Amino acid sequence: MRLRSFQGLVPTPDKAAAVAAVPYDVVNREESKLLAANNPLSLLHVDRAEIDLPDEVNPYDASVYAKAAENFQRLQRDGVLVREAAPTMYLYRQVMGSHAQTGLVAVCHIEDYENDIIRKHEKTRKVKEDDRTRLVDALSANTGPIFLTYRDHAGVLALTKHHENNDAPINDFTAPDGIKHQVWRLPADTCTKITAIFEKEIPLAYVADGHHRSASAARVGKERREKNPTHTGQENYNWFLNVLFPASELKILPYNRVVRDLNSRTMEQFLQTVSSIFNVTPNGKKGPTQPGQCCMLLGSQWYQLDWQPATNASPVDALDVEILQSRLLAPVLGIDDPRTSERIDFIGGIRGVAELEMLSLLRDSPKHEVSPQRAEIARNPVAFLNESLLFGAIANLLLTALGLWFVTEPLRALGVNPWLGSALMFGLGMFAVEILPKTFALRSPDFVLRFTLPLLKLAQRFFSPTAGFLTRSSDNLVRRLAPKRLKPRLGLAVEEIETLIEMREEQGAITPEDATVIQEIINLHSQTVRDCMTPRVDLPLMPHDADDDDAAQMLQNARFRHVPVFDERADAITGLVDTDGWRLTGRPDWKFIVRQPVFVPETMPVLDALRRYLPDDATAVVIVDEYGGFEGLLTRRNLVERLLGKVAPTRNTETTVQSIGNGRYHVSGMARVDEVNHELEVSLEAGGIDTIGGVH
């Protein structure tokens, strides 16, 4: 296959993180607007230029593509995107949790796409293909690479790994979603060698992601080829941007179907029909683990669907995706062509089942479509806060004026004392405007949100400029007019807080134990997840193919709530088993309750992990090092032990000090020194050490 270097536009290193944006097709219009807010450098202003136009403008209107071209030219004019001095290729490395993959960024020829040298595995939706075609045509550029994969080649691997391991990246940053991005520029001689290897030894590549973008690039190239009488095949429009990953580094992510209605069936009728086609099990499982299986979310319940392909089925007909279409989507739900049907949508990538569950929560019933506005508010309610407060303030002013009029005119004419009338109006106002509506909203938030959404959207449209202006103006006034000695401090320094704690302890206002806990809380802000986790060496690890009896014994005897499940090696954690849940549900087959792990880097601040990933005691996150190696687990219990361990230690279920006769004792290395002193009535010198394992 043909592969070559290209003279592309790249962001300057100091602006790369600001320019980088999520793929255009994993966010909707409102999400794109929120992500690009206050960041004029974001490439979303090009890929989703409708965010810079009024909401009523159709995302496929001609003005959108004109705006995209305008924004693209602005980024070049302002020196944010700079043209390379010479053609080159790049290495691009992504790290998500414990998984890392490194790809080769280069351009491929559209004829290889047309001739099936670059092979496709899915059909495109016309509206999306048309959209990207118009964008590529307007920009004369590919703003997002197509994700290709190819069979591993030792020569390419040796060349790329040499530069990855020995050269400094030109870009290196971690995006807000936690994914690390690194880019290396390859020297010309390496690019020449890679081009020769692909031309001679790599016959095929496969589109892993980006079918709409690749089809669009090929369409634009074909159209321009037909309009060019002197076409040679080497013009820039013949080549399109790709990042090629070796197959061994791929991680397959889910691609979920979202059906907007049940084709005039109730949930009960639909489930009965599905049960007549598949073997349906309501086991709460959220993802398939083998071919011939899928999972379905209906209402708030997850179901597992199993089937057997027909004995005479062709390889294509035996594919799970084909069986899902031919047995369920088309005959039952009436979705004959998922490319054109408006009753089906797709959710892929890292959004996964969390997005499905959120959409399910936002549905009123199976007959109602998901409201994008409601989804927007659910994802980011703070976006409406300023406008809502301003709208509420104006409404309160109007109600206050109305109340004063009642006090001074109608009530006074009736002979009611003004003070009594004022108290009466205040009480009625508090009940009717504050207590009653807020109580009702707390009881039925979904119902209230449905009917107040139009008003909230209207308030945001009219009050957003005013709210933003007032916020900026008040900040500027405080900053300019307030004397320095009156300007509020952001907070006390840690050293100052520690001094105050010591003073209050000396004064007897707090106990030493209280002081210790407060000090540990203060220290949390500087702690990473590695500082608080349960280390890997202390955890039981269970292979994914563990025998049922061995697995049951391990889960029964586990000292910790979560048991990691690994694949071929201990670093490849594929799931977590909640031993408490396993016991409480009657010890079912553990494979049905394995949870997908959440991976976080060991350098993440522990408070960030708590806020983002630990909503309850039943959740754990997997800690990985910079190479993706498994380091340990973090739970809420780890933080509690961190805070209270010195004043209220949590005892293990097993006795930490056991007599083995003749005045000898077996003492766990995890036993606290003060516990051993108490149990054995001895006086071991701790010297600042908490556990026996640290005593020498």
XYZ file of C-alpha atoms in Angstrom:
696
model
C 0.000 0.000 0.000
C 1.068 3.569 -0.630
C 2.181 5.707 2.278
C 4.069 8.992 2.265
C 5.218 11.944 4.348
C 3.242 15.179 4.258
C 3.793 18.867 4.971
C 1.007 19.399 7.457
C -0.194 22.092 9.832
C 0.828 21.494 13.441
C 0.122 23.465 16.627
C 3.020 25.133 18.399
C 4.077 23.065 21.458
C 2.756 25.620 23.944
C -0.688 25.565 22.329
C -1.038 21.872 21.461
C -3.108 20.999 24.544
C -5.524 23.873 23.890
C -5.928 22.990 20.204
C -6.469 19.269 20.808
C -10.117 18.232 20.833
C -12.197 15.103 21.141
C -13.397 13.470 17.903
C -16.285 15.397 16.360
C -18.664 12.437 16.483
C -18.451 11.573 20.198
C -20.058 14.826 21.375
C -23.255 16.590 20.424
C -23.670 20.294 19.711
C -24.250 21.350 23.302
C -21.367 19.261 24.627
C -19.070 20.686 21.951
C -20.090 24.195 22.938
C -19.333 23.525 26.593
C -15.961 21.895 25.838
C -14.877 24.778 23.607
C -16.199 27.540 25.895
C -13.481 30.055 26.806
C -11.037 28.249 24.505
C -10.908 29.918 21.070
C -8.025 27.631 20.068
C -10.018 24.385 20.319
C -10.278 22.551 17.014
C -13.971 22.030 17.823
C -14.449 25.538 16.416
C -13.486 23.947 13.085
C -14.844 20.407 13.364
C -18.136 21.565 14.937
C -18.316 25.184 13.754
C -22.067 25.329 14.456
C -21.139 26.042 18.079
C -20.149 29.560 16.967
C -23.515 30.209 15.323
C -26.997 30.727 16.822
C -28.692 27.576 18.083
C -31.416 27.787 15.461
C -28.873 27.373 12.620
C -29.019 23.849 11.196
C -25.684 22.031 11.756
C -25.644 21.158 8.046
C -26.327 24.707 6.830
C -23.840 26.201 4.375
C -22.961 28.904 6.911
C -21.526 26.225 9.209
C -18.893 25.155 6.687
C -18.102 28.778 5.865
C -17.599 29.440 9.566
C -15.358 26.364 9.841
C -13.161 27.666 7.008
C -13.035 31.094 8.652
C -11.984 29.625 12.009
C -9.423 27.362 10.329
C -7.844 30.335 8.536
C -7.813 32.317 11.804
C -5.820 29.586 13.582
C -3.245 29.720 10.789
C -3.199 33.514 10.593
C -2.671 33.834 14.355
C 0.271 31.439 14.300
C -1.508 28.708 16.268
C -1.241 26.206 13.404
C 2.075 26.366 11.565
C 3.003 24.653 8.290
C 5.895 22.195 8.562
C 9.086 23.266 6.772
C 9.388 19.876 5.024
C 7.294 16.732 4.578
C 7.490 14.330 7.500
C 5.739 11.555 9.404
C 4.968 11.389 13.108
C 4.600 8.892 15.908
C 1.478 9.350 18.004
C 1.120 7.624 21.372
C -2.066 7.433 23.443
C -2.180 6.186 27.030
C -5.538 5.425 28.654
C -5.297 3.726 32.018
C -3.082 0.691 31.624
C -3.368 0.580 27.841
C -0.934 2.359 25.539
C -0.773 2.314 21.753
C 1.618 4.003 19.343
C 0.692 4.721 15.748
C 2.317 6.125 12.632
C 0.814 9.385 11.297
C 1.092 9.652 7.518
C -1.076 10.105 4.415
C -2.489 7.276 2.268
C -3.755 7.335 -1.316
C -7.488 7.437 -2.051
C -7.038 4.854 -4.823
C -5.965 2.336 -2.191
C -9.233 3.117 -0.420
C -11.243 2.752 -3.625
C -9.468 -0.491 -4.589
C -10.059 -2.083 -1.170
C -6.393 -2.116 -0.233
C -7.607 -0.062 2.687
C -10.505 -2.244 3.765
C -13.759 -1.209 5.412
C -15.904 -3.202 7.812
C -19.005 -1.034 8.216
C -21.347 1.048 6.126
C -21.644 4.804 6.495
C -24.696 6.947 7.226
C -25.375 9.306 4.336
C -26.070 12.409 6.400
C -22.776 12.056 8.305
C -20.774 11.256 5.186
C -22.242 14.274 3.389
C -21.430 16.463 6.386
C -17.751 15.482 6.523
C -17.471 15.702 2.727
C -18.643 19.316 2.782
C -16.226 20.115 5.613
C -13.192 18.582 3.875
C -14.139 20.404 0.677
C -14.490 23.741 2.494
C -11.152 23.391 4.300
C -9.115 21.509 1.688
C -7.731 19.673 4.686
C -8.314 16.648 6.915
C -8.642 17.851 10.507
C -8.966 14.387 12.017
C -6.953 11.277 11.087
C -8.574 7.995 10.123
C -7.681 5.174 12.512
C -6.135 2.358 10.438
C -4.639 -0.896 11.624
C -2.256 -3.322 9.934
C -0.590 -6.626 10.729
C 2.487 -6.180 12.914
C 5.738 -5.791 11.002
C 9.049 -6.178 12.836
C 10.821 -3.644 10.613
C 8.282 -0.886 11.213
C 8.177 -1.712 14.923
C 11.970 -1.478 15.252
C 12.112 1.889 13.489
C 9.271 3.461 15.460
C 10.262 2.082 18.879
C 13.809 3.381 18.436
C 12.579 6.974 18.144
C 9.865 6.539 20.753
C 12.384 5.287 23.318
C 15.277 7.629 22.504
C 13.847 10.924 21.221
C 12.017 13.637 23.137
C 8.394 14.156 22.022
C 7.478 17.485 20.431
C 4.126 17.373 22.217
C 3.354 15.721 25.544
C 0.204 16.479 27.543
C -2.699 14.851 29.347
C -6.184 15.866 28.237
C -9.011 16.644 30.690
C -10.422 13.143 30.137
C -7.224 11.639 31.560
C -5.816 10.373 28.241
C -2.129 11.106 27.697
C -1.019 12.228 24.215
C 2.560 12.244 22.909
C 3.875 13.103 19.427
C 7.328 12.573 17.885
C 8.503 13.955 14.535
C 10.376 11.340 12.479
C 13.555 12.143 10.523
C 13.476 12.000 6.728
C 15.555 8.812 6.402
C 13.208 6.929 8.740
C 10.204 8.129 6.741
C 11.822 6.866 3.523
C 12.445 3.424 5.048
C 8.879 3.164 6.359
C 7.443 4.162 2.964
C 9.481 1.408 1.282
C 8.369 -1.225 3.812
C 4.685 -0.412 3.324
C 4.969 -0.418 -0.470
C 6.745 -3.780 -0.595
C 5.722 -5.771 2.473
C 2.400 -4.518 3.891
C -0.337 -5.251 1.362
C -3.422 -4.236 3.353
C -4.702 -1.951 6.092
C -8.094 -1.896 7.763
C -10.269 1.016 8.883
C -10.678 0.578 12.629
C -12.433 3.911 13.142
C -13.270 6.789 10.835
C -15.386 5.251 8.100
C -17.256 8.521 7.488
C -14.061 10.588 7.376
C -12.303 8.175 5.011
C -15.330 7.980 2.704
C -15.531 11.777 2.712
C -11.851 12.208 1.879
C -12.196 9.748 -1.006
C -15.299 11.569 -2.298
C -13.609 14.966 -2.270
C -10.548 13.521 -4.000
C -12.694 11.897 -6.669
C -14.664 15.082 -7.304
C -11.511 17.164 -7.664
C -9.893 14.528 -9.831
C -12.829 14.695 -12.248
C -12.593 18.490 -12.408
C -8.830 18.518 -13.069
C -7.956 17.833 -16.735
C -4.242 17.610 -15.901
C -4.697 15.168 -13.026
C -1.547 13.132 -12.251
C -2.496 11.242 -9.075
C 0.091 13.022 -6.938
C -1.939 16.121 -6.071
C -2.637 16.698 -2.390
C -6.326 15.866 -2.793
C -5.321 12.277 -3.651
C -3.945 11.736 -0.151
C -5.742 11.706 3.180
C -4.591 11.769 6.794
C -4.283 8.528 8.782
C -2.781 7.159 11.963
C -1.795 3.507 11.550
C -1.572 1.272 14.637
C -0.156 -2.271 14.631
C -2.857 -4.841 15.342
C -1.200 -6.091 18.526
C -1.688 -2.702 20.208
C -5.385 -2.349 19.434
C -7.961 -2.238 22.176
C -11.481 -2.885 20.911
C -14.035 -0.549 22.492
C -17.800 -1.086 22.470
C -20.070 0.390 19.809
C -23.582 0.467 21.201
C -26.932 0.865 19.466
C -29.487 3.242 20.979
C -33.045 2.677 19.785
C -35.419 5.561 20.446
C -38.662 3.573 20.684
C -39.954 -0.003 20.797
C -41.913 0.136 17.538
C -45.354 0.534 19.208
C -44.687 -2.188 21.794
C -44.774 -1.911 25.568
C -41.698 -2.976 27.498
C -43.427 -6.217 28.499
C -44.439 -7.020 24.915
C -40.971 -6.210 23.609
C -39.260 -8.369 26.224
C -41.596 -11.252 25.459
C -40.796 -10.984 21.744
C -37.046 -10.810 22.373
C -37.286 -13.855 24.658
C -38.808 -15.841 21.809
C -35.752 -15.094 19.639
C -32.872 -15.190 22.117
C -32.081 -16.771 25.441
C -32.667 -13.777 27.748
C -31.156 -13.590 31.258
C -31.742 -10.575 33.566
C -28.362 -10.845 35.293
C -27.210 -7.213 35.309
C -24.261 -7.947 33.017
C -23.314 -4.883 30.960
C -21.041 -6.260 28.261
C -20.571 -9.464 26.248
C -17.640 -11.717 27.030
C -17.800 -14.049 24.035
C -19.242 -14.316 20.508
C -22.934 -15.149 20.259
C -23.815 -12.781 23.067
C -24.851 -9.181 23.648
C -26.274 -7.142 26.505
C -29.392 -4.987 26.455
C -30.521 -2.166 28.744
C -34.305 -1.926 28.919
C -35.642 0.583 31.400
C -33.255 0.260 34.333
C -32.562 -3.494 33.931
C -29.671 -5.086 32.066
C -30.299 -8.339 30.180
C -27.905 -10.802 28.570
C -28.940 -12.151 25.156
C -27.409 -15.428 23.927
C -27.896 -17.225 20.630
C -26.459 -19.782 18.249
C -25.833 -18.908 14.581
C -27.464 -21.030 11.925
C -25.430 -24.157 11.108
C -25.201 -23.206 7.413
C -24.535 -19.499 8.017
C -21.815 -17.772 6.040
C -18.963 -16.058 7.936
C -20.708 -12.697 7.478
C -24.136 -13.984 8.503
C -22.617 -15.524 11.641
C -21.276 -12.183 12.867
C -22.942 -10.896 16.028
C -23.679 -7.524 14.448
C -25.418 -9.196 11.495
C -27.500 -11.445 13.757
C -28.547 -8.450 15.838
C -29.679 -6.644 12.696
C -31.380 -9.565 10.955
C -33.122 -11.056 14.017
C -33.951 -8.023 16.157
C -33.435 -4.548 14.692
C -35.119 -5.160 11.337
C -37.966 -7.660 12.030
C -38.889 -6.538 15.567
C -37.983 -2.862 15.765
C -38.546 -2.021 12.097
C -35.072 -0.550 11.536
C -34.338 -1.925 8.074
C -31.429 0.398 7.285
C -29.483 1.723 10.288
C -27.625 4.036 7.890
C -30.707 6.159 7.244
C -33.134 5.422 10.085
C -33.662 8.319 12.493
C -34.885 5.902 15.199
C -31.430 4.534 15.916
C -28.214 6.163 17.055
C -24.793 4.909 18.050
C -22.603 5.435 21.104
C -19.038 4.277 20.865
C -15.598 4.712 22.322
C -14.983 5.345 25.976
C -18.515 6.660 26.629
C -19.741 3.069 26.747
C -22.431 1.841 29.103
C -22.282 4.926 31.329
C -23.797 6.954 28.501
C -26.470 4.296 27.929
C -27.456 4.319 31.589
C -27.604 8.105 31.639
C -29.877 8.142 28.581
C -32.080 5.509 30.203
C -32.441 7.669 33.313
C -33.389 10.669 31.188
C -36.205 8.883 29.393
C -39.724 9.413 30.672
C -40.939 6.112 29.269
C -40.161 3.814 26.342
C -42.389 5.986 24.138
C -40.505 9.231 24.767
C -37.343 10.305 23.003
C -34.357 11.524 24.933
C -34.343 15.304 25.163
C -30.935 16.742 24.250
C -31.661 19.751 26.456
C -32.391 17.544 29.450
C -29.250 15.550 28.784
C -27.300 18.802 28.593
C -28.582 20.016 31.961
C -27.967 16.624 33.544
C -24.360 16.626 32.347
C -23.598 20.232 33.299
C -26.221 21.967 35.468
C -23.701 24.656 36.427
C -23.855 26.002 32.852
C -27.313 27.450 33.643
C -26.448 28.737 37.108
C -25.639 32.403 36.374
C -28.623 32.869 34.094
C -30.948 31.124 36.544
C -29.752 33.306 39.442
C -30.178 36.489 37.389
C -33.615 35.406 36.227
C -34.578 34.610 39.833
C -33.301 37.986 41.031
C -35.393 39.834 38.439
C -38.455 37.759 39.307
C -37.947 38.522 43.009
C -37.685 42.253 42.271
C -40.957 42.121 40.376
C -42.649 40.192 43.186
C -41.254 42.647 45.770
C -42.615 45.594 43.802
C -45.985 43.865 43.516
C -45.994 43.169 47.266
C -45.203 46.787 48.106
C -48.026 47.920 45.872
C -50.440 45.615 47.683
C -49.284 46.958 51.051
C -49.524 50.625 50.084
C -52.676 50.528 47.964
C -55.316 47.708 48.288
C -54.465 46.597 51.843
C -54.102 50.146 53.088
C -57.456 51.052 51.537
C -58.982 48.181 53.499
C -57.544 49.618 56.715
C -54.862 46.962 57.219
C -51.882 48.156 59.222
C -48.853 48.533 56.853
C -46.577 46.561 59.186
C -49.094 43.743 59.453
C -49.669 43.853 55.693
C -45.922 43.672 55.038
C -45.542 40.644 57.317
C -48.535 38.981 55.657
C -47.181 39.571 52.134
C -43.728 38.336 53.173
C -45.170 35.125 54.620
C -47.355 34.492 51.553
C -44.428 35.221 49.254
C -42.082 32.851 51.068
C -44.672 30.070 51.008
C -45.872 30.540 47.422
C -42.559 31.464 45.774
C -39.931 29.630 47.835
C -41.210 26.779 50.022
C -44.020 25.343 47.868
C -42.263 25.226 44.437
C -38.923 24.037 45.843
C -40.571 21.284 47.868
C -42.442 20.118 44.791
C -39.251 20.267 42.697
C -37.393 18.127 45.234
C -40.172 15.543 45.174
C -40.576 15.429 41.376
C -37.417 16.875 39.785
C -37.885 15.132 36.448
C -41.464 16.344 36.090
C -40.534 19.924 36.991
C -37.507 19.909 34.696
C -39.612 18.806 31.739
C -41.933 21.810 32.027
C -39.363 24.419 33.031
C -36.829 23.572 30.321
C -38.267 25.988 27.734
C -38.144 28.775 30.320
C -34.562 27.879 31.305
C -33.454 27.865 27.680
C -35.175 31.209 27.112
C -33.554 32.656 30.232
C -30.157 31.419 29.112
C -30.559 32.966 25.673
C -31.586 36.395 26.969
C -29.641 36.620 30.210
C -26.380 34.863 29.293
C -24.693 38.003 27.869
C -25.907 40.105 30.812
C -24.863 37.522 33.414
C -21.419 37.200 31.882
C -21.006 40.976 31.688
C -22.059 41.479 35.310
C -19.724 38.726 36.522
C -16.738 40.173 34.676
C -17.609 43.733 35.717
C -17.928 42.888 39.404
C -14.643 40.989 39.354
C -12.885 43.919 37.685
C -14.352 46.432 40.146
C -13.235 44.423 43.157
C -9.790 43.929 41.674
C -9.336 47.610 40.760
C -11.045 49.487 43.596
C -10.499 47.405 46.711
C -7.329 48.300 48.672
C -4.835 45.468 48.866
C -5.279 45.157 52.610
C -9.033 44.610 52.087
C -8.805 42.135 49.241
C -9.802 38.683 50.444
C -7.142 36.044 50.631
C -7.763 32.820 48.832
C -7.077 30.924 52.037
C -4.580 30.192 54.748
C -1.350 28.494 53.889
C -0.975 24.904 55.026
C 1.726 25.911 57.501
C -0.626 28.494 59.049
C -3.387 25.933 59.462
C -0.975 23.479 61.071
C 0.134 26.169 63.528
C -3.493 26.900 64.433
C -4.119 23.192 65.045
C -1.117 22.975 67.354
C -2.248 26.078 69.238
C -5.785 24.768 69.730
C -4.416 21.415 70.869
C -2.143 23.098 73.415
C -5.107 25.164 74.646
C -7.123 21.997 75.163
C -9.771 23.031 72.628
C -9.238 19.825 70.635
C -7.890 16.442 71.652
C -4.649 15.004 70.254
C -6.727 12.470 68.327
C -8.814 15.254 66.762
C -5.638 17.135 65.864
C -4.232 14.027 64.183
C -7.364 13.511 62.080
C -7.484 17.177 61.037
C -3.804 17.046 60.101
C -4.387 13.944 57.957
C -7.299 15.678 56.211
C -5.104 18.677 55.423
C -2.358 16.425 54.098
C -4.759 14.736 51.669
C -4.557 17.655 49.245
C -0.917 16.812 48.533
C -1.369 13.027 48.424
C -1.541 10.970 45.250
C -3.523 7.783 44.771
C -0.291 5.832 45.148
C 0.127 7.217 48.663
C -3.273 5.886 49.774
C -3.836 2.724 47.735
C -3.710 -0.902 48.789
C -0.475 -2.134 47.131
C -0.571 -4.901 44.577
C 1.512 -7.202 46.769
C -1.218 -7.194 49.443
C -4.046 -8.027 47.036
C -5.309 -11.437 45.922
C -5.210 -11.750 42.126
C -7.510 -14.118 40.263
C -6.902 -15.362 36.701
C -9.761 -14.855 34.245
C -9.964 -18.600 33.610
C -9.930 -19.608 37.290
C -11.694 -22.834 38.180
C -15.076 -22.182 39.822
C -14.110 -23.921 43.070
C -10.755 -22.137 43.311
C -12.402 -18.806 42.541
C -15.107 -19.348 45.158
C -12.505 -20.201 47.786
C -10.444 -17.117 46.935
C -13.485 -14.834 47.092
C -14.628 -16.381 50.357
C -11.254 -15.935 52.026
C -10.404 -12.525 50.576
C -9.453 -9.945 53.216
C -10.331 -7.088 50.875
C -13.644 -6.245 49.299
C -12.391 -6.178 45.711
C -10.467 -8.951 43.964
C -8.750 -7.999 40.675
C -9.116 -10.373 37.719
C -6.212 -10.564 35.273
C -5.831 -11.934 31.777
C -2.572 -13.499 30.612
C -0.325 -11.605 33.029
C -0.853 -9.936 36.381
C -0.424 -6.456 34.883
C -3.359 -6.977 32.511
C -6.292 -6.325 34.868
C -9.574 -6.983 33.071
C -12.120 -6.698 35.880
C -12.927 -6.481 39.580
C -15.115 -8.778 41.680
C -16.958 -7.252 44.642
C -16.727 -9.992 47.283
C -19.423 -8.385 49.457
C -21.838 -8.332 46.534
C -20.886 -11.903 45.674
C -21.694 -13.091 49.200
C -24.916 -11.068 49.526
C -26.314 -12.389 46.240
C -25.851 -16.040 47.222
C -22.390 -16.617 45.733
C -23.367 -16.781 42.040
C -20.983 -17.572 39.191
C -18.379 -14.840 39.709
C -18.076 -14.199 35.968
C -21.555 -12.610 35.983
C -20.629 -9.939 38.513
C -17.212 -8.887 37.207
C -17.079 -5.111 36.878
C -15.156 -3.232 34.235
C -12.179 -1.557 35.940
C -11.499 2.174 35.928
C -7.792 2.922 35.486
C -6.104 6.010 36.919
C -2.409 6.982 36.869
C -0.478 6.693 40.115
C 0.277 10.423 40.039
C -3.376 11.511 40.135
C -4.241 13.568 43.268
C -6.235 11.377 45.592
C -8.964 14.005 46.064
C -9.494 14.144 42.290
C -9.901 10.371 42.204
C -12.369 10.548 45.088
C -14.506 13.165 43.372
C -14.443 11.600 39.925
C -14.334 7.858 40.428
C -15.337 6.855 43.969
C -19.022 7.729 44.423
C -19.642 4.987 46.997
C -18.028 2.247 49.068
C -18.713 -0.399 46.413
C -16.392 1.249 43.878
C -12.672 0.769 43.412
C -10.187 2.134 40.898
C -7.121 0.390 39.502
C -3.871 2.325 39.929
C -1.298 1.999 37.136
C 2.245 3.305 36.722
C 3.601 5.293 33.789
C 4.035 2.095 31.772
C 0.552 0.807 32.459
C 1.704 -1.677 35.102
C -0.734 -2.594 37.859
C 0.233 -0.877 41.131
C -2.766 -1.375 43.423
C -6.398 -0.512 44.233
C -7.943 2.574 45.784
C -11.300 2.634 47.594
C -13.047 4.959 49.995
C -11.982 2.644 52.779
C -8.354 3.441 51.975
C -9.055 7.106 52.597
C -10.913 6.390 55.839
C -7.974 4.319 57.046
C -5.635 7.103 55.987
C -7.608 9.620 58.053
C -8.493 7.518 61.087
C -5.880 4.785 61.091
C -3.765 6.376 63.797
C -6.654 7.100 66.171
C -9.242 4.446 65.324
C -7.470 1.616 63.489
C -9.534 -0.800 61.487
C -8.861 -4.355 62.630
C -8.580 -7.176 60.173
C -11.030 -10.017 60.534
C -8.092 -12.261 61.375
C -6.398 -11.937 64.776
C -3.139 -10.031 64.353
C -1.492 -11.559 67.469
C -1.781 -15.340 67.963
C -0.113 -17.526 70.604
C 1.693 -20.571 69.221
C 2.772 -21.918 72.651
C 5.880 -21.840 74.840
C 5.705 -18.072 75.174
C 5.914 -17.565 71.408
C 3.507 -15.543 69.290
C 2.691 -15.211 65.623
C 2.333 -11.478 64.865
C 1.103 -10.094 61.547
C 3.368 -7.515 59.957
C 0.265 -5.356 59.518
C -0.389 -5.332 63.287
C -0.044 -1.920 64.885
C 2.752 -1.489 67.446
C 0.355 -0.092 70.066
C -1.939 -3.131 69.571
C 0.956 -5.539 70.169
C 2.060 -3.597 73.268
C -1.480 -3.815 74.616
C -2.036 -7.490 73.768
C 1.315 -8.740 75.075
C 1.787 -6.118 77.797
C 5.191 -5.143 76.455
C 6.743 -1.767 75.596
C 8.148 -1.915 72.092
C 9.719 1.353 70.950
C 7.874 2.489 67.838
C 10.128 5.398 66.905
C 7.453 6.881 64.639
C 6.638 3.487 63.076
C 2.976 2.447 63.004
C 3.126 -1.297 62.268
C 5.267 -4.221 63.360
C 6.495 -4.662 59.803
C 8.456 -1.423 60.138
C 10.134 -2.234 63.461
C 13.781 -3.351 63.304
